[in-house]
């Protein structure tokens, strides 16, 4: 993917973050998500590319979500597959909490895993632990192996885990082992990156979250030479074995089969992000450990974006100033309050 196209994707997440920021702290996560989706869709359609959402949220009858299979861009130029999460941390945005980001990954036609928007179990580590994780092993064993490779005691290990009821037992197990647990309400994409950055302060991430976020994380993890394993989990295994959840799970399994992927099977990093022809872009909505959030005064706003290009392994932090009173620019009509 060429450099100029990579820069275009930073503009996509900037627009989504600005649009979401208008709903900061207003208690309506759906409105925030919808605003980010509209801004992202508008900007993606301005790019000279033959783009397609290969993993995202929702289906065509659940608009305005960016749905799997949606075609974007001019329809000409480079073929681009897109994994997208307009807001990683919708609840955090709605509640005015830290660490919400707008994020996407873009790659070649066959770069990313194609799967439904379903649950995914994830285990992520940074470059120093490449090759040391195994999702089939207990979390305690993965922690011990990580600590040994890092040359420190388990008590010095920091593991990020999504603070969800389904993780209460595993959080207790990690703490009983003696490791530190950093509980995050949402936002496992940002935490995955913190595992891979030298000053991130996180050694490992474990959690069951969304598959789109997992594939997006894999793009950044691959570009940063970290490691990741994952499993797609049917809904009834995560949310309870009810009749409704079994019906949803049957559809998820069917669609996985159509894409040549099996549920409950360990996927390695190369299965999730298959080559280095990729770009990862994230823009902060609220201040967090990874990025500064949007700062706005009147019609002037500033943003911070992390842009990673896989082929060159280039990491850019882009500080941008946005003048939001440009009446000639249609995108800014989506950003106003």
Coordinates of C-alpha atoms in Angstrom, one line a residue:
X1 CA 0.0 0.0 0.0
X2 CA 1.6 3.3 -1.1
X3 CA 2.5 6.0 1.3
X4 CA 0.0 8.6 0.1
X5 CA -2.9 6.2 0.5
X6 CA -1.7 5.4 4.0
X7 CA -1.9 9.2 4.9
X8 CA -5.4 9.2 3.6
X9 CA -6.5 6.7 6.3
X10 CA -5.3 9.0 9.0
X11 CA -7.8 11.6 7.8
X12 CA -10.5 8.9 8.1
X13 CA -10.0 8.3 11.8
X14 CA -9.5 12.0 12.4
X15 CA -13.0 12.7 11.0
X16 CA -14.6 9.9 12.9
X17 CA -13.0 11.1 16.2
X18 CA -14.1 14.6 15.6
X19 CA -17.7 13.5 14.9
X20 CA -17.8 11.2 18.0
X21 CA -16.4 14.0 20.2
X22 CA -19.6 16.0 19.6
X23 CA -21.4 13.3 21.6
X24 CA -18.8 13.1 24.4
X25 CA -20.4 12.7 27.8
X26 CA -23.9 12.9 26.5
X27 CA -24.8 9.3 27.6
X28 CA -25.9 8.2 24.1
X29 CA -23.3 5.7 22.8
X30 CA -25.4 4.8 19.7
X31 CA -25.6 8.5 18.6
X32 CA -21.8 8.8 19.1
X33 CA -21.2 5.6 17.0
X34 CA -23.6 6.7 14.3
X35 CA -21.9 10.1 14.0
X36 CA -18.5 8.4 13.7
X37 CA -19.8 5.9 11.1
X38 CA -21.3 8.7 8.9
X39 CA -18.0 10.7 9.0
X40 CA -15.9 7.6 8.3
X41 CA -18.1 6.5 5.4
X42 CA -18.1 10.0 3.9
X43 CA -14.3 10.2 4.0
X44 CA -13.7 6.6 2.8
X45 CA -15.8 7.3 -0.2
X46 CA -13.6 10.3 -1.2
X47 CA -10.5 8.0 -1.6
X48 CA -9.4 6.7 -5.1
X49 CA -9.6 3.0 -4.3
X50 CA -11.6 -0.1 -4.7
X51 CA -12.4 -0.6 -1.1
X52 CA -14.4 -3.2 0.8
X53 CA -15.3 -3.8 4.5
X54 CA -14.1 -7.3 5.2
X55 CA -14.7 -7.3 9.0
X56 CA -16.8 -4.6 10.7
X57 CA -20.0 -4.1 12.6
X58 CA -23.6 -4.8 11.6
X59 CA -25.2 -5.9 8.4
X60 CA -26.7 -4.0 5.5
X61 CA -30.2 -3.9 7.2
X62 CA -28.6 -2.4 10.3
X63 CA -27.4 0.9 8.7
X64 CA -25.8 3.3 9.5
X65 CA -23.2 0.8 10.5
X66 CA -20.3 0.1 8.2
X67 CA -21.4 -3.4 7.2
X68 CA -19.4 -6.4 6.0
X69 CA -19.2 -6.4 2.3
X70 CA -19.8 -2.7 1.9
X71 CA -18.0 -1.2 -1.1
X72 CA -16.2 2.1 -0.5
X73 CA -14.1 4.5 -2.5
X74 CA -14.2 5.5 -6.1
X75 CA -14.3 1.8 -7.2
X76 CA -11.0 2.3 -9.1
X77 CA -7.4 2.2 -8.2
X78 CA -5.8 -0.1 -5.6
X79 CA -7.9 -2.9 -4.2
X80 CA -8.2 -2.3 -0.4
X81 CA -9.7 -4.5 2.3
X82 CA -10.8 -2.7 5.5
X83 CA -11.2 -3.8 9.1
X84 CA -13.1 -1.1 11.0
X85 CA -14.3 0.0 14.4
X86 CA -15.5 3.7 14.1
X87 CA -15.3 3.9 17.9
X88 CA -13.4 1.5 20.1
X89 CA -15.0 2.5 23.4
X90 CA -18.5 3.8 22.6
X91 CA -19.5 3.6 26.2
X92 CA -16.4 5.4 27.3
X93 CA -17.2 8.2 24.8
X94 CA -20.8 8.4 26.0
X95 CA -19.7 8.6 29.6
X96 CA -16.7 11.0 28.9
X97 CA -14.2 8.3 30.1
X98 CA -10.6 7.8 28.9
X99 CA -9.1 5.7 26.2
X100 CA -11.8 5.9 23.5
X101 CA -10.3 5.9 19.9
X102 CA -11.5 5.9 16.3
X103 CA -9.6 3.1 14.5
X104 CA -9.3 1.2 11.3
X105 CA -6.8 -1.1 9.5
X106 CA -6.5 -1.3 5.7
X107 CA -4.6 -3.8 3.6
X108 CA -4.5 -5.7 0.3
X109 CA -7.3 -7.8 -1.1
X110 CA -6.5 -10.9 1.0
X111 CA -4.6 -9.3 3.9
X112 CA -7.2 -9.8 6.7
X113 CA -9.2 -12.6 8.1
X114 CA -12.8 -12.5 6.9
X115 CA -15.3 -13.3 9.6
X116 CA -18.6 -12.1 11.0
X117 CA -19.0 -9.5 13.7
X118 CA -18.8 -12.0 16.6
X119 CA -16.9 -12.7 19.7
X120 CA -13.2 -13.4 19.7
X121 CA -10.8 -14.6 22.4
X122 CA -7.5 -12.8 22.2
X123 CA -4.0 -13.2 23.7
X124 CA -1.5 -10.4 22.7
X125 CA 2.2 -9.8 23.6
X126 CA 4.9 -7.5 22.3
X127 CA 8.1 -8.2 20.3
X128 CA 10.1 -9.6 23.2
X129 CA 7.6 -12.3 23.7
X130 CA 7.2 -13.3 20.0
X131 CA 6.6 -17.1 19.8
X132 CA 6.1 -17.5 23.6
X133 CA 2.3 -17.6 23.8
X134 CA -0.1 -20.5 23.4
X135 CA -3.9 -19.9 23.7
X136 CA -4.4 -23.6 24.3
X137 CA -2.5 -23.4 27.6
X138 CA -3.8 -22.0 30.9
X139 CA -3.3 -18.2 31.4
X140 CA -1.0 -19.0 34.3
X141 CA 1.4 -20.9 32.1
X142 CA 1.4 -18.1 29.5
X143 CA 2.2 -15.6 32.3
X144 CA 5.1 -17.8 33.6
X145 CA 6.5 -18.2 30.2
X146 CA 6.3 -14.5 29.5
X147 CA 7.9 -13.6 32.8
X148 CA 10.8 -16.1 32.2
X149 CA 11.5 -14.7 28.7
X150 CA 11.4 -11.1 30.0
X151 CA 13.8 -12.0 32.9
X152 CA 11.5 -10.9 35.7
X153 CA 9.3 -12.4 38.3
X154 CA 5.6 -13.1 37.6
X155 CA 4.8 -10.4 40.3
X156 CA 6.4 -7.8 37.9
X157 CA 4.1 -8.8 35.0
X158 CA 1.2 -6.6 33.9
X159 CA -1.7 -8.2 32.1
X160 CA -4.5 -6.1 30.6
X161 CA -8.0 -7.7 30.8
X162 CA -11.4 -6.4 29.8
X163 CA -13.4 -5.8 32.9
X164 CA -16.4 -7.9 32.0
X165 CA -18.4 -10.4 34.1
X166 CA -17.1 -13.2 31.9
X167 CA -13.6 -12.4 33.0
X168 CA -14.0 -12.2 36.7
X169 CA -12.7 -15.7 37.3
X170 CA -9.6 -15.3 35.0
X171 CA -8.8 -12.0 36.7
X172 CA -8.8 -13.7 40.1
X173 CA -6.5 -16.4 38.7
X174 CA -4.0 -13.9 37.3
X175 CA -4.0 -12.0 40.6
X176 CA -3.7 -15.2 42.6
X177 CA -0.6 -16.0 40.5
X178 CA 0.8 -12.7 41.7
X179 CA 0.7 -10.7 38.5
X180 CA -0.7 -7.2 38.2
X181 CA -4.0 -6.9 36.3
X182 CA -4.9 -3.7 34.5
X183 CA -8.7 -3.9 34.2
X184 CA -10.0 -1.9 31.2
X185 CA -13.7 -1.2 30.7
X186 CA -13.5 -1.4 26.9
X187 CA -10.9 -0.6 24.3
X188 CA -8.8 -3.7 23.8
X189 CA -7.3 -2.3 20.6
X190 CA -5.4 0.4 22.5
X191 CA -4.3 -2.1 25.1
X192 CA -3.0 -4.4 22.4
X193 CA -0.8 -1.6 21.1
X194 CA 0.5 -0.8 24.6
X195 CA 1.8 -4.4 24.7
X196 CA 3.9 -3.7 21.6
X197 CA 5.2 -0.2 22.3
X198 CA 8.4 0.2 24.3
X199 CA 6.9 2.5 26.9
X200 CA 3.4 0.9 26.9
X201 CA 3.6 -0.5 30.4
X202 CA 1.6 -3.7 29.5
X203 CA 3.2 -7.1 29.0
X204 CA 0.2 -9.1 27.8
X205 CA -3.5 -8.7 26.9
X206 CA -6.1 -11.3 27.4
X207 CA -9.8 -11.1 26.8
X208 CA -13.0 -12.1 24.9
X209 CA -14.1 -9.1 22.9
X210 CA -15.2 -8.3 19.3
X211 CA -13.7 -9.9 16.2
X212 CA -13.4 -6.6 14.3
X213 CA -11.3 -5.2 17.1
X214 CA -9.2 -8.4 17.1
X215 CA -8.4 -8.1 13.4
X216 CA -7.6 -4.4 13.7
X217 CA -5.3 -5.2 16.7
X218 CA -3.6 -7.9 14.7
X219 CA -2.7 -5.4 11.9
X220 CA -0.9 -3.2 14.4
X221 CA 0.7 -6.1 16.3
X222 CA 2.1 -7.5 13.1
X223 CA 3.5 -4.2 12.0
X224 CA 5.1 -3.8 15.4
X225 CA 6.5 -7.3 15.4
X226 CA 4.5 -8.5 18.4
X227 CA 2.5 -11.7 18.6
X228 CA -1.1 -12.6 18.9
X229 CA -3.3 -15.7 19.0
X230 CA -7.1 -15.7 18.8
X231 CA -10.2 -17.9 18.6
X232 CA -13.6 -17.1 17.2
X233 CA -16.3 -18.0 19.7
X234 CA -20.1 -18.5 18.9
X235 CA -22.4 -16.2 20.9
X236 CA -24.0 -19.0 23.0
X237 CA -20.6 -19.9 24.4
X238 CA -20.0 -16.3 25.6
X239 CA -23.4 -14.9 26.4
X240 CA -25.3 -18.0 27.6
X241 CA -26.8 -21.0 25.9
X242 CA -30.3 -19.6 25.3
X243 CA -32.5 -20.3 22.3
X244 CA -31.9 -16.8 20.9
X245 CA -28.1 -17.1 21.4
X246 CA -28.0 -20.5 19.8
X247 CA -29.8 -19.2 16.7
X248 CA -27.3 -16.4 16.4
X249 CA -24.5 -18.8 16.9
X250 CA -25.7 -21.1 14.2
X251 CA -25.6 -18.2 11.8
X252 CA -22.1 -17.2 12.9
X253 CA -20.8 -20.7 12.4
X254 CA -22.4 -20.9 8.9
X255 CA -20.8 -17.6 7.9
X256 CA -17.5 -18.7 9.3
X257 CA -17.6 -21.8 7.2
X258 CA -18.4 -19.7 4.1
X259 CA -15.2 -17.7 4.8
X260 CA -13.1 -20.9 5.3
X261 CA -12.6 -20.3 9.0
X262 CA -13.6 -22.5 12.0
X263 CA -14.9 -21.4 15.4
X264 CA -13.0 -22.6 18.5
X265 CA -9.8 -23.0 16.5
X266 CA -6.7 -21.2 17.4
X267 CA -5.8 -18.5 14.9
X268 CA -2.2 -17.3 14.7
X269 CA -1.1 -13.8 13.8
X270 CA -0.5 -14.8 10.2
X271 CA -4.1 -16.0 10.0
X272 CA -5.4 -12.7 11.2
X273 CA -3.2 -10.3 9.3
X274 CA -1.5 -12.3 6.5
X275 CA 1.1 -9.9 5.1
X276 CA 2.7 -6.5 5.7
X277 CA 0.8 -4.7 3.0
X278 CA -1.2 -2.9 5.7
X279 CA -1.9 0.4 7.4
X280 CA -3.2 1.0 11.0
X281 CA -4.7 4.3 12.0
X282 CA -6.1 5.4 15.3
X283 CA -7.2 8.8 16.5
X284 CA -7.9 9.7 20.1
X285 CA -11.4 10.7 21.0
X286 CA -10.7 11.0 24.8
X287 CA -7.4 11.3 26.5
X288 CA -5.8 7.9 27.1
X289 CA -2.7 5.9 27.7
X290 CA -2.1 5.6 23.9
X291 CA -3.3 8.9 22.5
X292 CA -4.4 12.4 23.4
X293 CA -8.1 13.0 22.9
X294 CA -9.8 15.8 20.8
X295 CA -9.3 19.2 22.2
X296 CA -11.9 21.7 20.9
X297 CA -12.3 25.5 21.4
X298 CA -15.1 27.0 19.3
X299 CA -14.4 26.0 15.7
X300 CA -10.8 25.1 16.3
X301 CA -10.0 21.5 17.2
X302 CA -6.7 19.5 17.7
X303 CA -6.3 15.7 17.3
X304 CA -3.5 13.1 17.7
X305 CA -3.3 10.1 15.4
X306 CA -1.1 7.0 15.5
X307 CA -0.4 5.9 12.0
X308 CA 1.6 2.6 11.4
X309 CA 2.6 1.4 8.0
X310 CA 3.4 -2.3 7.8
X311 CA 5.8 -2.5 4.9
X312 CA 8.2 0.2 6.3
X313 CA 7.3 -0.5 10.0
X314 CA 7.0 3.3 10.3
X315 CA 5.2 4.7 13.3
X316 CA 4.0 8.3 13.0
X317 CA 2.2 10.4 15.6
X318 CA 0.4 13.1 13.8
X319 CA -0.8 16.3 15.6
X320 CA -3.4 18.0 13.5
X321 CA -5.3 21.3 13.8
X322 CA -8.8 21.4 12.3
X323 CA -10.7 24.5 11.4
X324 CA -14.3 23.4 11.6
X325 CA -16.0 26.6 10.2
X326 CA -15.2 25.7 6.6
X327 CA -18.7 25.9 5.2
X328 CA -17.5 24.5 1.8
X329 CA -16.4 21.2 3.3
X330 CA -19.4 18.8 3.7
X331 CA -17.5 16.6 6.2
X332 CA -17.7 19.4 8.8
X333 CA -21.4 19.4 8.7
X334 CA -21.2 16.0 10.3
X335 CA -19.0 17.2 13.1
X336 CA -20.9 20.2 14.5
X337 CA -22.8 20.1 17.7

